[in-house]
Short mmCIF file of C-alpha atoms and ligand atoms in Angstrom, two decimals:
data_model
loop_
_atom_site.label_atom_id
_atom_site.label_comp_id
_atom_site.label_asym_id
_atom_site.label_seq_id
_atom_site.Cartn_x
_atom_site.Cartn_y
_atom_site.Cartn_z
CA MET A 1 -16.22 -9.70 -7.08
CA THR A 2 -17.52 -10.16 -3.49
CA ASP A 3 -15.52 -12.64 -1.51
CA THR A 4 -17.80 -14.18 1.14
CA HIS A 5 -16.97 -17.03 3.48
CA VAL A 6 -19.48 -19.82 4.24
CA ASP A 7 -18.78 -22.78 6.46
CA VAL A 8 -20.83 -25.08 4.23
CA LEU A 9 -21.61 -24.54 0.57
CA LEU A 10 -24.32 -26.69 -1.04
CA ILE A 11 -24.04 -26.78 -4.84
CA GLY A 12 -27.19 -27.79 -6.72
CA GLY A 13 -30.87 -27.10 -6.26
CA GLY A 14 -32.48 -30.53 -5.97
CA VAL A 15 -33.75 -32.65 -3.09
CA ALA A 16 -30.24 -33.86 -2.22
CA ALA A 17 -29.00 -30.34 -1.42
CA ALA A 18 -32.28 -29.37 0.26
CA SER A 19 -32.21 -32.45 2.44
CA ALA A 20 -28.59 -31.80 3.41
CA ALA A 21 -29.50 -28.25 4.48
CA ALA A 22 -32.34 -29.54 6.66
CA GLU A 23 -30.23 -32.31 8.22
CA LEU A 24 -27.42 -29.89 9.05
CA ARG A 25 -29.79 -27.57 10.93
CA ARG A 26 -31.64 -30.51 12.52
CA ARG A 27 -28.30 -31.72 13.91
CA GLY A 28 -27.72 -28.31 15.49
CA PHE A 29 -25.14 -27.03 13.02
CA ASP A 30 -25.13 -23.24 13.55
CA GLY A 31 -22.40 -22.26 11.11
CA SER A 32 -22.98 -20.22 7.96
CA MET A 33 -24.52 -22.02 5.01
CA ALA A 34 -25.30 -21.15 1.40
CA LEU A 35 -26.98 -23.02 -1.45
CA ALA A 36 -26.17 -22.14 -5.06
CA THR A 37 -28.39 -23.40 -7.87
CA ARG A 38 -28.65 -22.44 -11.50
CA GLU A 39 -32.44 -22.87 -11.35
CA LEU A 40 -34.91 -20.00 -11.10
CA ASP A 41 -36.56 -21.51 -8.03
CA PRO A 42 -35.43 -22.94 -4.71
CA PRO A 43 -35.25 -26.76 -4.59
CA TYR A 44 -38.41 -28.57 -5.71
CA HIS A 45 -39.61 -32.13 -6.31
CA ARG A 46 -39.25 -33.46 -9.87
CA PRO A 47 -41.50 -36.58 -9.81
CA PRO A 48 -44.74 -34.55 -10.24
CA ILE A 49 -43.38 -33.21 -13.57
CA THR A 50 -44.49 -36.39 -15.34
CA LYS A 51 -47.60 -36.88 -13.22
CA GLN A 52 -49.53 -34.05 -11.48
CA LEU A 53 -48.07 -31.34 -13.77
CA LEU A 54 -49.59 -33.12 -16.75
CA GLY A 55 -52.95 -33.52 -15.00
CA PRO A 56 -55.98 -31.26 -14.57
CA ASP A 57 -54.75 -29.51 -11.39
CA ALA A 58 -51.27 -28.73 -12.69
CA GLU A 59 -51.28 -24.99 -12.06
CA ALA A 60 -52.17 -25.32 -8.37
CA TYR A 61 -49.62 -28.02 -7.57
CA ASP A 62 -46.89 -27.00 -5.11
CA LEU A 63 -43.53 -28.66 -5.81
CA ALA A 64 -41.35 -26.89 -3.22
CA VAL A 65 -39.24 -29.13 -0.97
CA HIS A 66 -39.32 -26.56 1.86
CA PRO A 67 -41.85 -23.74 2.38
CA ALA A 68 -40.67 -20.41 0.89
CA ASP A 69 -39.70 -18.89 4.26
CA TRP A 70 -37.84 -22.01 5.45
CA TRP A 71 -34.55 -20.82 3.94
CA ALA A 72 -34.48 -17.45 5.70
CA ASP A 73 -35.88 -18.96 8.90
CA ASN A 74 -33.01 -21.45 8.91
CA ASP A 75 -30.39 -18.93 7.89
CA VAL A 76 -29.48 -20.59 4.61
CA ARG A 77 -28.41 -18.04 2.01
CA LEU A 78 -30.04 -18.94 -1.32
CA HIS A 79 -28.29 -18.09 -4.59
CA THR A 80 -30.83 -18.94 -7.30
CA ARG A 81 -30.01 -18.39 -11.02
CA SER A 82 -26.43 -18.86 -9.90
CA ALA A 83 -24.61 -21.71 -11.62
CA VAL A 84 -21.30 -22.52 -10.00
CA LEU A 85 -18.85 -22.20 -12.87
CA SER A 86 -15.75 -23.44 -11.12
CA LEU A 87 -14.57 -24.95 -7.89
CA ASP A 88 -11.02 -24.58 -6.64
CA THR A 89 -10.63 -27.32 -4.05
CA ALA A 90 -7.12 -26.20 -3.04
CA ALA A 91 -8.18 -22.60 -2.39
CA HIS A 92 -11.65 -23.71 -1.13
CA THR A 93 -13.47 -21.27 -3.42
CA ALA A 94 -16.44 -21.49 -5.78
CA THR A 95 -17.08 -18.95 -8.52
CA LEU A 96 -20.69 -18.23 -9.44
CA ALA A 97 -21.96 -17.18 -12.86
CA ASN A 98 -22.34 -13.55 -11.73
CA GLY A 99 -18.68 -13.47 -10.71
CA THR A 100 -19.26 -13.84 -6.96
CA VAL A 101 -16.56 -15.89 -5.28
CA LEU A 102 -17.62 -17.89 -2.25
CA ARG A 103 -14.98 -19.24 0.14
CA TYR A 104 -16.16 -22.44 1.79
CA GLY A 105 -15.04 -24.67 4.61
CA ARG A 106 -16.71 -27.79 3.23
CA ALA A 107 -18.85 -28.29 0.15
CA LEU A 108 -21.51 -30.67 -1.14
CA LEU A 109 -21.85 -31.38 -4.84
CA ALA A 110 -25.45 -32.29 -5.63
CA THR A 111 -25.62 -31.30 -9.28
CA GLY A 112 -27.99 -34.11 -10.29
CA ALA A 113 -28.44 -35.34 -13.84
CA MET A 114 -29.15 -34.03 -17.32
CA VAL A 115 -31.48 -35.56 -19.90
CA ARG A 116 -30.01 -37.69 -22.63
CA ARG A 117 -30.90 -36.12 -25.99
CA LEU A 118 -31.46 -37.30 -29.57
CA PRO A 119 -30.17 -35.29 -32.52
CA ALA A 120 -33.01 -33.21 -34.00
CA GLY A 121 -31.22 -31.28 -36.77
CA SER A 122 -32.82 -27.92 -37.37
CA LEU A 123 -36.17 -28.81 -35.77
CA SER A 124 -36.99 -26.45 -32.96
CA GLY A 125 -40.60 -27.19 -32.02
CA GLY A 126 -42.64 -30.10 -30.76
CA ILE A 127 -39.83 -32.28 -29.36
CA HIS A 128 -40.05 -32.40 -25.58
CA TYR A 129 -37.71 -33.42 -22.78
CA LEU A 130 -38.86 -33.31 -19.18
CA ARG A 131 -36.59 -32.08 -16.39
CA VAL A 132 -38.00 -28.80 -15.07
CA PRO A 133 -41.62 -27.71 -14.40
CA ALA A 134 -41.66 -25.35 -17.42
CA ASN A 135 -41.11 -28.41 -19.67
CA ALA A 136 -44.30 -30.01 -18.30
CA HIS A 137 -46.35 -26.80 -18.64
CA LYS A 138 -45.30 -26.48 -22.27
CA LEU A 139 -46.04 -30.13 -23.04
CA ARG A 140 -49.47 -29.94 -21.40
CA ALA A 141 -50.36 -26.80 -23.34
CA GLU A 142 -49.31 -28.41 -26.64
CA ALA A 143 -51.03 -31.70 -25.81
CA LYS A 144 -54.40 -29.88 -25.69
CA ASP A 145 -54.22 -29.32 -29.47
CA ALA A 146 -52.32 -32.48 -30.36
CA ASP A 147 -53.95 -35.45 -31.96
CA ARG A 148 -50.96 -37.80 -31.95
CA ALA A 149 -48.02 -37.98 -29.57
CA VAL A 150 -45.02 -40.26 -30.00
CA LEU A 151 -43.14 -41.27 -26.85
CA VAL A 152 -39.57 -42.35 -27.41
CA GLY A 153 -38.20 -44.84 -24.88
CA GLY A 154 -39.37 -47.63 -22.62
CA SER A 155 -38.20 -45.93 -19.40
CA PHE A 156 -40.19 -45.08 -16.28
CA LEU A 157 -40.38 -41.50 -17.48
CA ALA A 158 -41.70 -42.38 -20.95
CA THR A 159 -44.19 -44.83 -19.48
CA GLU A 160 -45.49 -42.29 -16.95
CA VAL A 161 -45.84 -39.60 -19.62
CA ALA A 162 -47.60 -42.02 -21.98
CA ALA A 163 -50.11 -42.73 -19.20
CA SER A 164 -50.55 -39.03 -18.36
CA LEU A 165 -51.06 -37.98 -21.99
CA ALA A 166 -53.45 -40.87 -22.64
CA ALA A 167 -55.44 -39.75 -19.58
CA LEU A 168 -55.63 -36.24 -21.16
CA GLY A 169 -57.15 -37.82 -24.27
CA THR A 170 -54.12 -37.68 -26.60
CA ARG A 171 -53.50 -40.61 -28.95
CA VAL A 172 -50.14 -42.02 -27.86
CA THR A 173 -47.64 -44.32 -29.54
CA MET A 174 -44.59 -45.56 -27.64
CA VAL A 175 -41.45 -46.60 -29.52
CA MET A 176 -38.76 -48.60 -27.76
CA PRO A 177 -36.05 -51.14 -28.53
CA GLU A 178 -37.11 -53.39 -25.60
CA ARG A 179 -39.76 -56.11 -25.90
CA ALA A 180 -41.94 -54.08 -23.47
CA PRO A 181 -41.69 -51.02 -21.18
CA LEU A 182 -39.12 -51.56 -18.40
CA ALA A 183 -38.56 -55.16 -19.51
CA GLU A 184 -34.81 -54.66 -19.60
CA ALA A 185 -34.63 -53.40 -16.01
CA PHE A 186 -37.33 -55.58 -14.43
CA GLY A 187 -37.82 -58.60 -16.70
CA ALA A 188 -40.38 -59.81 -19.18
CA GLY A 189 -43.14 -60.42 -16.60
CA VAL A 190 -43.22 -56.81 -15.38
CA GLY A 191 -42.73 -55.51 -18.94
CA ASP A 192 -45.66 -57.51 -20.29
CA HIS A 193 -47.82 -56.44 -17.34
CA LEU A 194 -47.13 -52.75 -18.06
CA ALA A 195 -47.64 -53.27 -21.79
CA GLY A 196 -51.05 -54.75 -20.99
CA LEU A 197 -51.98 -51.78 -18.78
CA LEU A 198 -51.00 -49.29 -21.48
CA ALA A 199 -52.67 -51.21 -24.30
CA ALA A 200 -55.90 -51.34 -22.29
CA ARG A 201 -55.84 -47.50 -22.36
CA ASP A 202 -55.31 -47.49 -26.15
CA VAL A 203 -51.59 -46.63 -25.97
CA GLU A 204 -50.01 -48.17 -29.05
CA LEU A 205 -46.72 -49.96 -28.34
CA LEU A 206 -44.07 -50.37 -31.01
CA CYS A 207 -41.52 -52.60 -29.30
CA GLY A 208 -38.24 -53.75 -30.82
CA GLU A 209 -38.19 -50.49 -32.81
CA GLN A 210 -35.70 -47.62 -32.77
CA VAL A 211 -35.95 -44.01 -33.85
CA ALA A 212 -33.86 -43.10 -36.91
CA GLY A 213 -34.75 -39.39 -36.93
CA PHE A 214 -37.44 -36.76 -36.94
CA THR A 215 -39.18 -35.05 -39.87
CA GLY A 216 -40.79 -31.63 -40.16
CA ASN A 217 -40.16 -28.11 -41.24
CA GLY A 218 -39.19 -26.14 -38.16
CA ARG A 219 -41.69 -28.11 -36.09
CA VAL A 220 -41.71 -31.90 -35.87
CA ASP A 221 -44.43 -33.66 -37.86
CA GLY A 222 -43.21 -37.23 -37.81
CA VAL A 223 -40.80 -39.81 -36.46
CA GLY A 224 -38.82 -42.10 -38.75
CA LEU A 225 -37.97 -45.57 -37.45
CA VAL A 226 -34.95 -47.72 -38.28
CA SER A 227 -37.37 -50.31 -39.73
CA GLY A 228 -38.35 -47.73 -42.39
CA ARG A 229 -41.74 -46.94 -40.91
CA ARG A 230 -42.79 -43.30 -40.41
CA LEU A 231 -45.14 -42.23 -37.62
CA PRO A 232 -47.05 -38.97 -37.95
CA ALA A 233 -46.66 -36.87 -34.77
CA ASP A 234 -47.98 -33.54 -33.52
CA LEU A 235 -45.56 -33.79 -30.64
CA VAL A 236 -42.77 -36.07 -29.46
CA VAL A 237 -41.57 -36.74 -25.93
CA VAL A 238 -38.14 -38.31 -25.51
CA GLY A 239 -37.52 -40.32 -22.32
CA ILE A 240 -34.30 -42.22 -22.90
CA GLY A 241 -32.61 -41.65 -19.56
CA ALA A 242 -30.32 -39.16 -17.92
CA VAL A 243 -26.60 -38.72 -17.42
CA PRO A 244 -24.97 -37.51 -14.19
CA ASP A 245 -24.01 -33.84 -14.34
CA THR A 246 -20.32 -34.11 -13.47
CA LYS A 247 -19.12 -31.10 -15.50
CA LEU A 248 -18.22 -29.00 -12.47
CA ALA A 249 -16.71 -31.94 -10.57
CA ALA A 250 -14.60 -33.08 -13.51
CA LYS A 251 -13.36 -29.53 -14.13
CA ALA A 252 -12.38 -29.33 -10.45
CA GLY A 253 -10.34 -32.52 -10.83
CA LEU A 254 -12.56 -34.78 -8.71
CA ARG A 255 -12.41 -38.48 -9.51
CA ILE A 256 -15.23 -39.79 -11.69
CA GLY A 257 -16.23 -43.44 -11.19
CA PRO A 258 -16.97 -46.23 -13.69
CA THR A 259 -20.74 -45.52 -13.64
CA GLY A 260 -20.06 -41.92 -14.74
CA GLY A 261 -20.88 -40.37 -11.34
CA ILE A 262 -18.60 -38.56 -8.90
CA ALA A 263 -16.61 -41.32 -7.17
CA CYS A 264 -17.29 -41.33 -3.40
CA ASP A 265 -16.45 -43.60 -0.52
CA GLU A 266 -19.07 -45.20 1.73
CA THR A 267 -19.59 -41.91 3.64
CA LEU A 268 -20.15 -40.01 0.34
CA ARG A 269 -16.83 -38.20 0.56
CA THR A 270 -15.29 -37.48 -2.86
CA SER A 271 -11.61 -37.73 -3.79
CA GLU A 272 -11.23 -34.28 -2.17
CA PRO A 273 -11.52 -34.59 1.64
CA ASP A 274 -13.61 -31.42 2.13
CA VAL A 275 -16.04 -32.14 -0.69
CA PHE A 276 -18.95 -34.58 -0.47
CA ALA A 277 -21.48 -35.61 -3.14
CA ALA A 278 -25.08 -36.81 -2.97
CA GLY A 279 -28.01 -37.71 -5.22
CA ASP A 280 -28.13 -38.60 -8.91
CA VAL A 281 -24.55 -37.41 -9.46
CA CYS A 282 -23.03 -39.55 -6.70
CA GLU A 283 -21.43 -42.94 -7.22
CA TYR A 284 -20.64 -44.48 -3.85
CA HIS A 285 -19.42 -47.68 -2.32
CA SER A 286 -22.49 -49.32 -0.77
CA VAL A 287 -21.61 -51.35 2.30
CA VAL A 288 -25.06 -52.96 2.13
CA HIS A 289 -24.65 -54.20 -1.43
CA GLY A 290 -20.90 -54.73 -1.32
CA ARG A 291 -20.32 -52.79 -4.54
CA ARG A 292 -20.39 -49.38 -6.17
CA LEU A 293 -23.78 -47.90 -6.95
CA ARG A 294 -25.26 -44.84 -8.59
CA VAL A 295 -29.00 -44.39 -8.28
CA GLU A 296 -31.40 -41.84 -9.79
CA HIS A 297 -34.38 -41.82 -7.42
CA GLU A 298 -35.79 -38.99 -5.41
CA HIS A 299 -36.03 -40.78 -2.06
CA HIS A 300 -32.45 -41.99 -2.42
CA ALA A 301 -31.21 -38.47 -3.25
CA ALA A 302 -32.87 -37.11 -0.10
CA ALA A 303 -31.42 -39.92 2.02
CA GLN A 304 -27.96 -39.31 0.59
CA GLY A 305 -28.28 -35.58 1.26
CA ALA A 306 -28.82 -36.43 4.93
CA THR A 307 -25.87 -38.84 5.03
CA ALA A 308 -23.62 -36.29 3.34
CA ALA A 309 -24.72 -33.63 5.86
CA ARG A 310 -23.56 -35.90 8.67
CA GLY A 311 -20.29 -36.43 6.80
CA LEU A 312 -19.85 -32.67 6.45
CA LEU A 313 -20.14 -32.52 10.24
CA GLY A 314 -17.43 -35.16 10.65
CA ASP A 315 -19.64 -38.21 11.29
CA PRO A 316 -18.01 -41.15 9.42
CA THR A 317 -21.12 -43.40 9.40
CA PRO A 318 -21.53 -45.05 5.96
CA HIS A 319 -24.62 -44.54 3.82
CA ARG A 320 -26.71 -47.67 4.49
CA GLU A 321 -30.06 -46.78 2.98
CA ILE A 322 -31.44 -49.28 0.47
CA PRO A 323 -32.62 -47.35 -2.61
CA TYR A 324 -36.42 -46.99 -2.89
CA PHE A 325 -38.41 -45.87 -5.93
CA TRP A 326 -42.05 -45.49 -6.85
CA THR A 327 -43.84 -44.74 -10.09
CA ASP A 328 -47.46 -43.83 -10.76
CA LEU A 329 -49.08 -44.49 -14.11
CA ALA A 330 -51.86 -41.89 -14.12
CA ASP A 331 -54.23 -43.29 -11.49
CA TRP A 332 -54.17 -46.82 -12.94
CA ALA A 333 -51.18 -48.32 -11.17
CA ARG A 334 -48.47 -47.63 -8.62
CA LEU A 335 -45.26 -49.66 -8.66
CA GLU A 336 -42.68 -49.49 -5.87
CA TYR A 337 -39.31 -51.13 -5.61
CA VAL A 338 -36.33 -51.40 -3.32
CA GLY A 339 -32.77 -52.21 -4.24
CA PRO A 340 -31.27 -51.51 -7.64
CA ALA A 341 -32.62 -54.21 -9.95
CA VAL A 342 -29.39 -54.65 -11.83
CA ASP A 343 -27.34 -57.81 -12.34
CA TRP A 344 -30.01 -60.23 -11.16
CA ASP A 345 -29.80 -63.81 -12.37
CA ALA A 346 -33.15 -65.20 -11.18
CA GLU A 347 -36.59 -63.90 -10.27
CA ARG A 348 -39.58 -65.21 -8.34
CA VAL A 349 -43.11 -63.91 -8.35
CA THR A 350 -45.60 -63.96 -5.50
CA GLY A 351 -49.21 -62.88 -6.03
CA SER A 352 -50.60 -62.49 -9.52
CA LEU A 353 -49.22 -60.37 -12.37
CA ALA A 354 -52.50 -60.85 -14.23
CA ALA A 355 -54.48 -59.44 -11.32
CA GLY A 356 -52.04 -56.53 -10.82
CA ARG A 357 -51.22 -57.53 -7.19
CA PHE A 358 -47.76 -59.03 -7.22
CA THR A 359 -44.19 -58.81 -6.02
CA VAL A 360 -41.25 -59.80 -8.17
CA TRP A 361 -38.20 -60.81 -6.12
CA TYR A 362 -34.85 -60.39 -7.90
CA LEU A 363 -32.01 -62.70 -6.84
CA ARG A 364 -28.34 -62.82 -7.53
CA GLN A 365 -26.38 -65.92 -6.54
CA GLY A 366 -29.22 -66.96 -4.24
CA ARG A 367 -29.48 -63.61 -2.41
CA LEU A 368 -32.20 -61.02 -2.75
CA VAL A 369 -30.94 -57.86 -4.48
CA ALA A 370 -34.22 -56.09 -5.28
CA ALA A 371 -37.99 -56.40 -5.24
CA LEU A 372 -40.71 -54.67 -7.21
CA THR A 373 -44.30 -54.65 -6.04
CA SER A 374 -47.72 -53.58 -7.17
CA GLY A 375 -50.46 -53.64 -4.55
CA ARG A 376 -48.43 -55.47 -1.88
CA PRO A 377 -46.58 -52.64 -0.09
CA SER A 378 -45.90 -54.71 3.02
CA ASP A 379 -43.50 -56.85 0.94
CA LEU A 380 -41.16 -53.84 0.74
CA ALA A 381 -40.21 -54.16 4.41
CA THR A 382 -39.52 -57.89 3.95
CA ALA A 383 -37.40 -57.08 0.91
CA ARG A 384 -35.39 -54.44 2.78
CA ASP A 385 -34.65 -56.92 5.58
CA LEU A 386 -33.63 -59.66 3.16
CA ILE A 387 -31.38 -57.39 1.11
CA ALA A 388 -29.67 -55.98 4.22
CA SER A 389 -29.23 -59.37 5.92
CA ARG A 390 -27.89 -60.99 2.71
CA ARG A 391 -29.65 -64.20 3.70
CA THR A 392 -29.40 -67.18 1.37
CA ASP A 393 -32.33 -69.24 2.76
CA LEU A 394 -34.83 -67.33 0.67
CA ASP A 395 -37.25 -70.19 0.17
CA ALA A 396 -38.15 -70.11 3.85
CA ALA A 397 -38.27 -66.32 3.95
CA LEU A 398 -40.45 -65.95 0.86
CA ALA A 399 -42.79 -68.79 1.85
CA THR A 400 -44.31 -66.52 4.51
CA THR A 401 -45.02 -63.57 2.17
C1 LIG B 501 -39.45 -35.78 -14.90
C2 LIG B 501 -38.88 -36.62 -13.79
C3 LIG B 501 -39.71 -37.51 -13.08
C4 LIG B 501 -39.17 -38.27 -12.03
N1 LIG B 501 -39.98 -39.13 -11.36
C5 LIG B 501 -39.49 -39.85 -10.32
C6 LIG B 501 -40.32 -40.72 -9.56
O1 LIG B 501 -41.50 -40.91 -9.85
N2 LIG B 501 -39.78 -41.33 -8.48
C7 LIG B 501 -38.48 -41.16 -8.12
O2 LIG B 501 -38.02 -41.74 -7.13
N3 LIG B 501 -37.65 -40.37 -8.85
C8 LIG B 501 -38.13 -39.72 -9.93
N4 LIG B 501 -37.30 -38.90 -10.66
C9 LIG B 501 -35.89 -38.82 -10.29
C10 LIG B 501 -35.69 -37.78 -9.19
O3 LIG B 501 -36.36 -36.61 -9.49
C11 LIG B 501 -34.19 -37.54 -9.03
O4 LIG B 501 -33.61 -38.75 -8.59
C12 LIG B 501 -33.91 -36.43 -8.04
O5 LIG B 501 -34.44 -35.21 -8.51
C13 LIG B 501 -32.40 -36.29 -7.84
O6 LIG B 501 -32.16 -35.21 -6.98
P1 LIG B 501 -30.76 -34.48 -6.98
O7 LIG B 501 -30.86 -33.45 -5.92
O8 LIG B 501 -29.68 -35.48 -6.91
O9 LIG B 501 -30.61 -33.82 -8.42
P2 LIG B 501 -31.50 -32.84 -9.27
O10 LIG B 501 -32.94 -32.92 -8.89
O11 LIG B 501 -31.16 -33.12 -10.69
O12 LIG B 501 -30.97 -31.41 -8.88
C14 LIG B 501 -29.69 -30.98 -9.25
C15 LIG B 501 -29.70 -29.48 -9.29
O13 LIG B 501 -28.38 -28.98 -9.43
C16 LIG B 501 -28.39 -27.90 -10.34
N5 LIG B 501 -27.03 -27.73 -10.88
C17 LIG B 501 -26.35 -28.56 -11.70
N6 LIG B 501 -25.11 -28.07 -11.93
C18 LIG B 501 -25.02 -26.92 -11.24
C19 LIG B 501 -24.00 -25.96 -11.08
N7 LIG B 501 -22.81 -26.08 -11.69
N8 LIG B 501 -24.24 -24.88 -10.29
C20 LIG B 501 -25.42 -24.74 -9.66
N9 LIG B 501 -26.44 -25.63 -9.78
C21 LIG B 501 -26.23 -26.70 -10.56
C22 LIG B 501 -29.43 -28.32 -11.36
O14 LIG B 501 -29.88 -27.21 -12.08
C23 LIG B 501 -30.49 -28.91 -10.44
O15 LIG B 501 -31.32 -27.92 -9.91
C24 LIG B 501 -37.82 -38.14 -11.72
C25 LIG B 501 -36.99 -37.26 -12.46
C26 LIG B 501 -37.51 -36.50 -13.47
C27 LIG B 501 -36.62 -35.56 -14.25
#
């Protein structure tokens, strides 16, 4: 079909691609640019899907990353409902689902992640996964008539949805293999704190339990557990993580890294010199952490989009941003953290977990690798400095917090 040339092609419709587009124009890039996404809408923010979109003002909430006219004003050609089916890195072409072939000078792969699913047999109704706004609208509509909801998983997403549904008045049970929500990622102290918050709002927690399968006739009516127990359910929400969407990259022959993301160097360049990657799909060598990382947080995806944009323009500066994440549990609690809290071997707590104002500092071999805080946001700046400086005299540094 049509054979159009663009200097830069952005593939994917999330914050990473949107941020790259903005950074390119901000830096004065005046070449041609197109963004191709398989979504119905231009890039939007996903975090409200588990929060505001399940709340009372859901319909009025605006998720767009850029205002509607930003794209035309900045001369970025938008191809919505246009999955890129294949990428030929030798010919520098991308083929869209409608058959359009785009020739590109350089490309960014920002294809994000896909939800991890559980087998549901022939059941077609009542089992929810949250990735796009329509998923939240459907869940909210069903929650109005639901008496009991079962949340599968002890992830951020499951915990946020449990809080949001409980705030809507639904009876919620969470099922997870961990001893408490997020205990595996952030330790028993944080896990027990969150369990306490949820229990105080009448969320039932079944920890150390796993789902064996679902029951129902067409629509789910219960959840069977490995322990033999059966939980009645009017609806189920599964929040057991996401996997990087590397289908297009793998088909194009790009190298995939050990974390399952597209393998990139420290500037976010892939194994193909004219193709960069950013966001949830990108595994990169972090010069700050001295190892390979893949992170699934919105702020990080936006920051990587900006780094990749600079790379597309030939700037070889490495990506140095320390990953940042926040989570809101209805309006009861806000947790923020910096650094990926993986591979830590010791933790320290300042403040009081019981009072809900605390910071947990995660250490590996005497160095700070991450920190999670509730109610002490100024500790985040300290944590960023300590992670970046790789200091080992943490006793002195933490004594002043
Ligand atoms: C429900 C939910 C709640 C979240 N809450 C938080 C939170 O509170 N805080 C936080 O920091 N992070 C949160 N996250 C994570 C955050 O949203 C992601 O880290 C962020 O969206 C990643 O952006 P991205 O641009 O890399 O990918 P995505 O947002 O996944 O966007 C990728 C896009 O690429 C498109 N695409 C994929 N393949 C193709 C193709 N072949 N052709 C064309 N288009 C393609 C996809 O359809 C999608 O639009 C949440 C995520 C979800 C799902």
